């Protein structure tokens, strides 16, 4: 029986199984996977134009076949979590299947979903399954759900994936393979690597969890606003120029350490660039502006947390398509007074220094620290002065062409959102453009929207 909400009707829900049996029996969760058991499932999706030659029923069949084929190459996603008697958590690759949901929202248009220059509409949250579901629940729920929603003039493909099973790199790797399968590919262009012989796999560490599993570590009921701010390539290059033009000042030289034309030694003892990157410049600009909008006391310590991919930071490197979480969080701290009294180069320089220093030795110290004290990832803004940057403008989000063109936009669900949660997406036009999905308390968002220093770089999305 179809079920409905004020703006969306669920037409059907079914289970999709891999087209061939899994070769692996189980995969042990790593020290990067386990902290995510208290995080919500990842909810990301793409907005597509309506396919010109397929009705929606035929499109659903196409997606089901493509999903089944893709699962045969990503068998972990069709499994369930399982905890052994010693307390170690594994992905049981048992071909239990994933949820597939067909929905209709014919009163919604592409333009309405895009909602340019306004807050992201609440209807987007209904395009995803497993709303506010923590990843521990993968012990008894599917690890993946795909929802296909028909709009008046488009289609939204929403994927919800257990965060203890994938990070953003693996999430979009799967999504890309799913799109390739819809176009007729029998195998993904890049096969996932399921090997578990690496520093993230602890032989003995056990994460002790409360009976019944953990809850989310942040409030899920606080009032929030969410907007997409678009930054063109030209705007970001301008910010980068401003940030690096301050590089000769004594303050920045002190932050960056002794420099030469060839760079300086990073944490993995390799020569790292002294130039502040485009993305670090953008993050520095955001950090200053959000701090100003929050009207914090000058002595208040602020934190900018940035999730980084560790696959290429280890020696030897992990495979680029290693499946699972291989991320760590880099915190950078400064007082509100310091951020607002110094220039963009100083703020972005702090971020730059910490990112380039996060090499093999730093990654391994993080793993060792977690093994000594296993703990869940403390997602949230506990002191009202934090920003958490997730996702990446390098993820191939707009490469998800299901056969009739690139996505029109990328959007996310309600998962893991709190005051100060930011997600970075590539801009649709490419070329180094970036979209920031910004979630803030209403009064902070209003302050950011009135911050000329920030808004002068924001472009309208048409």
mmCIF file with all atom_site columns, C-alpha atoms in Angstrom, residues 352-433:
data_model
loop_
_atom_site.group_PDB
_atom_site.id
_atom_site.type_symbol
_atom_site.label_atom_id
_atom_site.label_alt_id
_atom_site.label_comp_id
_atom_site.label_asym_id
_atom_site.label_entity_id
_atom_site.label_seq_id
_atom_site.pdbx_PDB_ins_code
_atom_site.Cartn_x
_atom_site.Cartn_y
_atom_site.Cartn_z
_atom_site.occupancy
_atom_site.B_iso_or_equiv
_atom_site.pdbx_formal_charge
_atom_site.auth_seq_id
_atom_site.auth_comp_id
_atom_site.auth_asym_id
_atom_site.auth_atom_id
_atom_site.pdbx_PDB_model_num
ATOM 1  C CA . UNK A 1 352 ? 47.342 24.965 5.892   1.00 0.00 ? 352 UNK A CA 1
ATOM 2  C CA . UNK A 1 353 ? 50.017 24.179 8.447   1.00 0.00 ? 353 UNK A CA 1
ATOM 3  C CA . UNK A 1 354 ? 47.916 21.478 10.128  1.00 0.00 ? 354 UNK A CA 1
ATOM 4  C CA . UNK A 1 355 ? 46.815 19.862 6.884   1.00 0.00 ? 355 UNK A CA 1
ATOM 5  C CA . UNK A 1 356 ? 50.286 19.536 5.376   1.00 0.00 ? 356 UNK A CA 1
ATOM 6  C CA . UNK A 1 357 ? 51.695 18.282 8.691   1.00 0.00 ? 357 UNK A CA 1
ATOM 7  C CA . UNK A 1 358 ? 49.180 15.431 8.770   1.00 0.00 ? 358 UNK A CA 1
ATOM 8  C CA . UNK A 1 359 ? 51.430 12.791 7.233   1.00 0.00 ? 359 UNK A CA 1
ATOM 9  C CA . UNK A 1 360 ? 52.191 9.147  7.922   1.00 0.00 ? 360 UNK A CA 1
ATOM 10 C CA . UNK A 1 361 ? 53.541 9.665  11.434  1.00 0.00 ? 361 UNK A CA 1
ATOM 11 C CA . UNK A 1 362 ? 50.577 11.795 12.490  1.00 0.00 ? 362 UNK A CA 1
ATOM 12 C CA . UNK A 1 363 ? 48.080 9.299  11.091  1.00 0.00 ? 363 UNK A CA 1
ATOM 13 C CA . UNK A 1 364 ? 49.787 6.456  12.948  1.00 0.00 ? 364 UNK A CA 1
ATOM 14 C CA . UNK A 1 365 ? 49.851 8.417  16.201  1.00 0.00 ? 365 UNK A CA 1
ATOM 15 C CA . UNK A 1 366 ? 46.121 8.959  15.833  1.00 0.00 ? 366 UNK A CA 1
ATOM 16 C CA . UNK A 1 367 ? 45.542 5.241  15.340  1.00 0.00 ? 367 UNK A CA 1
ATOM 17 C CA . UNK A 1 368 ? 47.706 4.373  18.349  1.00 0.00 ? 368 UNK A CA 1
ATOM 18 C CA . UNK A 1 369 ? 45.898 6.907  20.505  1.00 0.00 ? 369 UNK A CA 1
ATOM 19 C CA . UNK A 1 370 ? 42.538 5.440  19.580  1.00 0.00 ? 370 UNK A CA 1
ATOM 20 C CA . UNK A 1 371 ? 43.733 1.898  20.306  1.00 0.00 ? 371 UNK A CA 1
ATOM 21 C CA . UNK A 1 372 ? 44.799 3.008  23.804  1.00 0.00 ? 372 UNK A CA 1
ATOM 22 C CA . UNK A 1 373 ? 41.424 4.683  24.368  1.00 0.00 ? 373 UNK A CA 1
ATOM 23 C CA . UNK A 1 374 ? 38.710 3.417  21.984  1.00 0.00 ? 374 UNK A CA 1
ATOM 24 C CA . UNK A 1 375 ? 35.898 5.942  21.701  1.00 0.00 ? 375 UNK A CA 1
ATOM 25 C CA . UNK A 1 376 ? 33.064 7.120  19.500  1.00 0.00 ? 376 UNK A CA 1
ATOM 26 C CA . UNK A 1 377 ? 33.571 10.184 17.320  1.00 0.00 ? 377 UNK A CA 1
ATOM 27 C CA . UNK A 1 378 ? 32.245 13.238 19.224  1.00 0.00 ? 378 UNK A CA 1
ATOM 28 C CA . UNK A 1 379 ? 30.287 14.791 16.387  1.00 0.00 ? 379 UNK A CA 1
ATOM 29 C CA . UNK A 1 380 ? 28.656 18.094 17.296  1.00 0.00 ? 380 UNK A CA 1
ATOM 30 C CA . UNK A 1 381 ? 29.247 21.674 18.421  1.00 0.00 ? 381 UNK A CA 1
ATOM 31 C CA . UNK A 1 382 ? 29.547 21.310 22.182  1.00 0.00 ? 382 UNK A CA 1
ATOM 32 C CA . UNK A 1 383 ? 30.837 24.780 23.005  1.00 0.00 ? 383 UNK A CA 1
ATOM 33 C CA . UNK A 1 384 ? 28.983 26.866 20.421  1.00 0.00 ? 384 UNK A CA 1
ATOM 34 C CA . UNK A 1 385 ? 32.272 27.881 18.810  1.00 0.00 ? 385 UNK A CA 1
ATOM 35 C CA . UNK A 1 386 ? 33.088 24.974 16.496  1.00 0.00 ? 386 UNK A CA 1
ATOM 36 C CA . UNK A 1 387 ? 32.915 24.358 12.761  1.00 0.00 ? 387 UNK A CA 1
ATOM 37 C CA . UNK A 1 388 ? 33.107 20.852 11.282  1.00 0.00 ? 388 UNK A CA 1
ATOM 38 C CA . UNK A 1 389 ? 33.988 20.588 7.580   1.00 0.00 ? 389 UNK A CA 1
ATOM 39 C CA . UNK A 1 390 ? 33.049 17.354 5.862   1.00 0.00 ? 390 UNK A CA 1
ATOM 40 C CA . UNK A 1 391 ? 32.825 15.977 2.347   1.00 0.00 ? 391 UNK A CA 1
ATOM 41 C CA . UNK A 1 392 ? 35.156 17.333 -0.357  1.00 0.00 ? 392 UNK A CA 1
ATOM 42 C CA . UNK A 1 393 ? 35.011 19.372 -3.567  1.00 0.00 ? 393 UNK A CA 1
ATOM 43 C CA . UNK A 1 394 ? 37.272 16.665 -5.035  1.00 0.00 ? 394 UNK A CA 1
ATOM 44 C CA . UNK A 1 395 ? 34.610 13.964 -4.805  1.00 0.00 ? 395 UNK A CA 1
ATOM 45 C CA . UNK A 1 396 ? 33.268 12.994 -8.269  1.00 0.00 ? 396 UNK A CA 1
ATOM 46 C CA . UNK A 1 397 ? 29.670 13.880 -7.487  1.00 0.00 ? 397 UNK A CA 1
ATOM 47 C CA . UNK A 1 398 ? 28.820 15.213 -10.919 1.00 0.00 ? 398 UNK A CA 1
ATOM 48 C CA . UNK A 1 399 ? 30.181 12.133 -12.678 1.00 0.00 ? 399 UNK A CA 1
ATOM 49 C CA . UNK A 1 400 ? 26.972 10.279 -11.818 1.00 0.00 ? 400 UNK A CA 1
ATOM 50 C CA . UNK A 1 401 ? 25.486 10.201 -15.301 1.00 0.00 ? 401 UNK A CA 1
ATOM 51 C CA . UNK A 1 402 ? 22.818 7.488  -15.375 1.00 0.00 ? 402 UNK A CA 1
ATOM 52 C CA . UNK A 1 403 ? 22.438 7.717  -19.121 1.00 0.00 ? 403 UNK A CA 1
ATOM 53 C CA . UNK A 1 404 ? 20.811 11.038 -19.949 1.00 0.00 ? 404 UNK A CA 1
ATOM 54 C CA . UNK A 1 405 ? 23.166 13.675 -18.579 1.00 0.00 ? 405 UNK A CA 1
ATOM 55 C CA . UNK A 1 406 ? 25.086 14.896 -15.578 1.00 0.00 ? 406 UNK A CA 1
ATOM 56 C CA . UNK A 1 407 ? 23.287 15.779 -12.332 1.00 0.00 ? 407 UNK A CA 1
ATOM 57 C CA . UNK A 1 408 ? 21.749 19.198 -11.970 1.00 0.00 ? 408 UNK A CA 1
ATOM 58 C CA . UNK A 1 409 ? 22.670 19.415 -8.286  1.00 0.00 ? 409 UNK A CA 1
ATOM 59 C CA . UNK A 1 410 ? 23.858 17.492 -5.246  1.00 0.00 ? 410 UNK A CA 1
ATOM 60 C CA . UNK A 1 411 ? 21.860 17.571 -2.033  1.00 0.00 ? 411 UNK A CA 1
ATOM 61 C CA . UNK A 1 412 ? 21.932 15.802 1.325   1.00 0.00 ? 412 UNK A CA 1
ATOM 62 C CA . UNK A 1 413 ? 19.445 14.665 3.949   1.00 0.00 ? 413 UNK A CA 1
ATOM 63 C CA . UNK A 1 414 ? 19.074 15.483 7.613   1.00 0.00 ? 414 UNK A CA 1
ATOM 64 C CA . UNK A 1 415 ? 21.919 13.195 8.724   1.00 0.00 ? 415 UNK A CA 1
ATOM 65 C CA . UNK A 1 416 ? 24.690 14.479 11.006  1.00 0.00 ? 416 UNK A CA 1
ATOM 66 C CA . UNK A 1 417 ? 23.626 18.113 10.879  1.00 0.00 ? 417 UNK A CA 1
ATOM 67 C CA . UNK A 1 418 ? 24.089 20.592 13.693  1.00 0.00 ? 418 UNK A CA 1
ATOM 68 C CA . UNK A 1 419 ? 25.090 24.217 14.178  1.00 0.00 ? 419 UNK A CA 1
ATOM 69 C CA . UNK A 1 420 ? 28.427 24.598 12.409  1.00 0.00 ? 420 UNK A CA 1
ATOM 70 C CA . UNK A 1 421 ? 28.307 21.535 10.156  1.00 0.00 ? 421 UNK A CA 1
ATOM 71 C CA . UNK A 1 422 ? 29.605 22.379 6.690   1.00 0.00 ? 422 UNK A CA 1
ATOM 72 C CA . UNK A 1 423 ? 29.847 20.086 3.660   1.00 0.00 ? 423 UNK A CA 1
ATOM 73 C CA . UNK A 1 424 ? 31.907 20.943 0.598   1.00 0.00 ? 424 UNK A CA 1
ATOM 74 C CA . UNK A 1 425 ? 30.691 19.906 -2.854  1.00 0.00 ? 425 UNK A CA 1
ATOM 75 C CA . UNK A 1 426 ? 32.217 20.613 -6.252  1.00 0.00 ? 426 UNK A CA 1
ATOM 76 C CA . UNK A 1 427 ? 30.369 23.266 -8.206  1.00 0.00 ? 427 UNK A CA 1
ATOM 77 C CA . UNK A 1 428 ? 28.425 21.905 -11.150 1.00 0.00 ? 428 UNK A CA 1
ATOM 78 C CA . UNK A 1 429 ? 30.420 23.926 -13.674 1.00 0.00 ? 429 UNK A CA 1
ATOM 79 C CA . UNK A 1 430 ? 33.654 22.354 -12.421 1.00 0.00 ? 430 UNK A CA 1
ATOM 80 C CA . UNK A 1 431 ? 36.960 24.115 -12.911 1.00 0.00 ? 431 UNK A CA 1
ATOM 81 C CA . UNK A 1 432 ? 37.570 24.537 -9.187  1.00 0.00 ? 432 UNK A CA 1
ATOM 82 C CA . UNK A 1 433 ? 34.198 26.032 -8.274  1.00 0.00 ? 433 UNK A CA 1
#
